[in-house]
Amino acid sequence: MWQLYQFPLCPFSRKVRLMLAEKGIAHELVRESPWTSRDEFMDLNPAGQTPVLVEESRGIVLIDSDAICEYFEETIEKSPMIPGTASNRAEVRRLAAWFDEGLHREVVNPLMNERMRKRLISRDAPDTKTLRVAMTSANAHLDYMDYLLDHRRWLAGPVLSLADLTAAAHLSVADYLGGIDWRGHKQTTDWYSVMKSRPSFRPFLTERMEVIAPPAHYDKVDFN
Amino acid sequence: MWQLYQFPLCPFSRKVRLMLAEKGIAHELVRESPWTSRDEFMDLNPAGQTPVLVEESRGIVLIDSDAICEYFEETIEKSPMIPGTASNRAEVRRLAAWFDEGLHREVVNPLMNERMRKRLISRDAPDTKTLRVAMTSANAHLDYMDYLLDHRRWLAGPVLSLADLTAAAHLSVADYLGGIDWRGHKQTTDWYSVMKSRPSFRPFLTERMEVIAPPAHYDKVDFN
């Protein structure tokens, strides 16, 4: 059985969890707090980051959320998540990178620093200016998603793809940390309701991080 | 014909140029300075980053260095750069991500800020402390590459792969900016000599950025 070393509010871990669930791949979660740099974990992944996926009996160690998703896209035919022509697939990968890089750097990572790492690790108060900038960026990202969803059924085209899983993973962490104001983003809100109601997403709705509570709408599929 | 919007010292542009050359794909270079946020370029890529690859006659726009490399790996059989089994391919992608993220964040990006962007854009003096930290990180990265090359012919295994192209692209920019001390890294130096002598790499040796000159060893395949 695959073992996934992951952290509950790590968006890259969530992306892999969505991928594994959509593909129907049995796995066990192993909680890892990457900032502790535990020796056994650093031996597995010198980059010291979650997620890492291990199949001990076959001696396989997969590292990096993209490498993991591509691995299962290649080996499991069920529910293609990088579907279509080479150009379609390039668009899925462009958007997955857009969310993994831009949305993470501008929104998710600052929220995790201010509202999670400072709470759990340094015990400093969050910096309100950083939070304000992150929430403004979140708004710009939702605008871009609204624009995409005005033209397409899903973010990268007519079918669900890794672009949707990636965006949902990052937004779910930002939303848990109270960094998303959904008002005025009907297209993205509707899309996110649909994502939230997928069986692959449902475990996130009930998981809680100790000491950090999500806003009241977090686990409501219809936001109410 | 493909048109590559690129910047000479952008490591992600160099990675794509290596990929295109190894695959034998004809293309034309279009120079783009991403920090100017030129309207026509922002229309092509809302992320405002190089590289972008365009085939106007077929209406194809490819964005993001990974999406571009995967596109050609899928469509052009010649010279596979993500070769082998699904596990081998995962290792190539893990290392490409390692260099694109860690080596870029800790070494290449600070060098580009201090020695290129400040020179070209803000006209501030480089910060010596930031440069020192970047050069220390570079040393740690070369140690890890030495370790890989102690066990393998190429970085990800027995054959040349996207991991080598990615590492060479980033190191070539760091080396141009005088950020690499090669002493004490025999395995990586030997590997880099071989990379430098490949036809795909040779154009980088003679290209020069205005106002920024590389160190004397930069264009010497044998470093002398």
Coordinates of N, CA and C in Angstrom, one line a residue, chain A residues 45-49 60-64 66-68 70-71 74-75 82 85-87 89-91 93-94 97-98 101 105 144, chain B residues 45-49 60-64 66-68 70-71 74-75 82 85-87 89-91 93-94 97-98 101 105 144:
Chain A
N45 N 13.5 12.5 1.5 CA 13.5 13.6 0.6 C 14.4 14.7 1.1
P46 N 15.6 14.8 0.4 CA 16.6 15.8 0.8 C 16.0 17.3 0.7
A47 N 15.0 17.5 -0.1 CA 14.4 18.8 -0.2 C 13.5 19.1 1.1
G48 N 13.2 18.1 1.9 CA 12.5 18.3 3.2 C 11.1 18.8 3.0
Q49 N 10.5 18.5 1.9 CA 9.1 19.0 1.7 C 8.1 17.8 1.5
I60 N 9.6 1.9 -4.0 CA 9.4 3.1 -4.8 C 9.2 4.3 -3.9
V61 N 9.9 5.4 -4.1 CA 9.8 6.7 -3.4 C 9.5 7.7 -4.5
L62 N 8.3 8.4 -4.4 CA 8.0 9.4 -5.3 C 8.0 10.8 -4.6
I63 N 8.7 11.8 -5.2 CA 8.8 13.1 -4.6 C 8.4 14.2 -5.5
D64 N 7.8 15.2 -5.0 CA 7.3 16.4 -5.8 C 5.9 16.1 -6.3
D66 N 4.1 17.3 -8.7 CA 4.0 17.1 -10.1 C 4.5 15.8 -10.6
A67 N 5.6 15.4 -10.1 CA 6.2 14.1 -10.5 C 5.2 13.0 -10.1
I68 N 4.6 13.1 -8.9 CA 3.7 12.1 -8.4 C 2.4 12.1 -9.3
E70 N 2.1 13.1 -12.4 CA 2.4 12.6 -13.8 C 2.6 11.0 -13.7
Y71 N 3.2 10.5 -12.6 CA 3.4 9.1 -12.4 C 2.1 8.4 -12.5
E74 N 0.4 8.4 -15.9 CA 1.0 7.5 -16.8 C 0.6 6.0 -16.6
T75 N 0.5 5.7 -15.3 CA 0.4 4.3 -14.9 C -1.1 3.9 -14.7
I82 N -4.9 14.6 -17.1 CA -4.2 15.5 -18.0 C -4.7 15.0 -19.4
T85 N -5.6 16.4 -26.3 CA -4.4 16.5 -27.3 C -3.2 17.1 -26.5
A86 N -2.1 17.1 -27.2 CA -0.8 17.6 -26.6 C -1.1 19.1 -26.3
S87 N -1.8 19.8 -27.1 CA -2.1 21.2 -26.7 C -3.0 21.4 -25.5
R89 N -3.2 19.2 -23.1 CA -2.4 18.8 -22.0 C -1.4 19.9 -21.6
A90 N -0.9 20.7 -22.5 CA -0.1 21.8 -22.2 C -0.9 22.9 -21.5
E91 N -2.1 23.1 -21.8 CA -3.0 24.1 -21.1 C -3.2 23.6 -19.7
R93 N -1.3 21.8 -17.9 CA 0.0 22.0 -17.1 C 0.3 23.4 -16.9
R94 N 0.0 24.3 -17.9 CA 0.2 25.7 -17.7 C -0.6 26.2 -16.5
A97 N 0.7 24.9 -13.1 CA 1.9 25.6 -12.7 C 1.5 27.0 -12.2
W98 N 0.5 27.7 -12.9 CA 0.1 29.0 -12.5 C -0.4 29.0 -11.0
E101 N 2.5 28.0 -8.6 CA 3.5 29.1 -8.4 C 2.8 30.4 -7.9
R105 N 2.5 31.5 -4.2 CA 3.5 32.5 -3.7 C 2.7 33.7 -3.2
Y144 N -9.4 36.0 -12.3 CA -8.9 35.3 -13.4 C -9.6 33.9 -13.6
Chain B
N45 N 0.8 35.9 -22.3 CA 1.0 35.2 -21.1 C 0.6 36.0 -19.9
P46 N -0.6 35.9 -19.3 CA -1.0 36.7 -18.2 C 0.0 36.6 -17.0
A47 N 0.8 35.6 -16.9 CA 1.8 35.5 -15.9 C 3.0 36.4 -16.1
G48 N 3.1 36.9 -17.3 CA 4.1 37.8 -17.6 C 5.6 37.3 -17.6
Q49 N 5.7 36.0 -17.7 CA 7.0 35.3 -17.6 C 7.5 34.7 -18.9
I60 N -1.0 27.9 -31.9 CA -0.6 27.3 -30.7 C 0.3 28.3 -29.8
V61 N -0.1 28.4 -28.6 CA 0.7 29.2 -27.6 C 1.0 28.3 -26.4
L62 N 2.3 28.0 -26.2 CA 2.7 27.2 -25.1 C 3.4 28.0 -24.0
I63 N 3.0 27.8 -22.8 CA 3.4 28.7 -21.7 C 3.9 27.8 -20.5
D64 N 5.0 28.2 -19.9 CA 5.6 27.5 -18.8 C 6.6 26.5 -19.3
D66 N 8.0 23.8 -18.0 CA 7.7 22.4 -17.9 C 6.6 21.9 -18.9
A67 N 5.6 22.8 -19.1 CA 4.5 22.4 -20.0 C 5.1 22.3 -21.4
I68 N 6.0 23.2 -21.7 CA 6.7 23.2 -23.1 C 7.5 21.9 -23.3
E70 N 7.3 19.0 -21.7 CA 6.4 17.9 -21.7 C 5.7 17.8 -23.1
Y71 N 5.4 18.9 -23.7 CA 4.7 18.9 -25.0 C 5.6 18.3 -26.0
E74 N 6.2 14.6 -25.6 CA 5.0 13.8 -26.1 C 4.9 13.7 -27.6
T75 N 5.3 14.8 -28.3 CA 5.1 14.9 -29.7 C 6.3 14.6 -30.6
I82 N 12.7 12.5 -21.1 CA 12.1 12.0 -19.8 C 12.0 10.5 -20.1
T85 N 11.3 4.0 -17.3 CA 10.1 3.5 -16.7 C 9.4 4.7 -16.0
A86 N 8.1 4.4 -15.6 CA 7.4 5.5 -14.8 C 8.2 6.0 -13.6
S87 N 8.9 5.1 -12.9 CA 9.8 5.5 -11.8 C 11.0 6.3 -12.2
R89 N 11.1 8.1 -14.9 CA 10.5 9.4 -15.3 C 10.2 10.3 -14.1
A90 N 9.7 9.7 -13.0 CA 9.4 10.4 -11.8 C 10.7 11.0 -11.2
E91 N 11.8 10.2 -11.3 CA 13.1 10.7 -10.8 C 13.6 11.9 -11.6
R93 N 11.7 14.0 -13.2 CA 10.9 15.2 -12.9 C 11.2 15.7 -11.5
R94 N 11.5 14.8 -10.5 CA 11.8 15.3 -9.2 C 13.1 16.2 -9.2
A97 N 12.4 19.5 -10.9 CA 11.7 20.4 -10.0 C 12.7 20.9 -8.9
W98 N 13.6 20.1 -8.5 CA 14.6 20.5 -7.4 C 15.4 21.6 -7.9
E101 N 13.2 24.8 -8.6 CA 12.7 25.5 -7.4 C 13.9 25.8 -6.5
R105 N 15.6 29.4 -6.5 CA 15.2 30.3 -5.4 C 16.5 30.7 -4.5
Y144 N 25.5 18.3 -3.7 CA 24.5 17.3 -3.9 C 24.6 16.7 -5.3

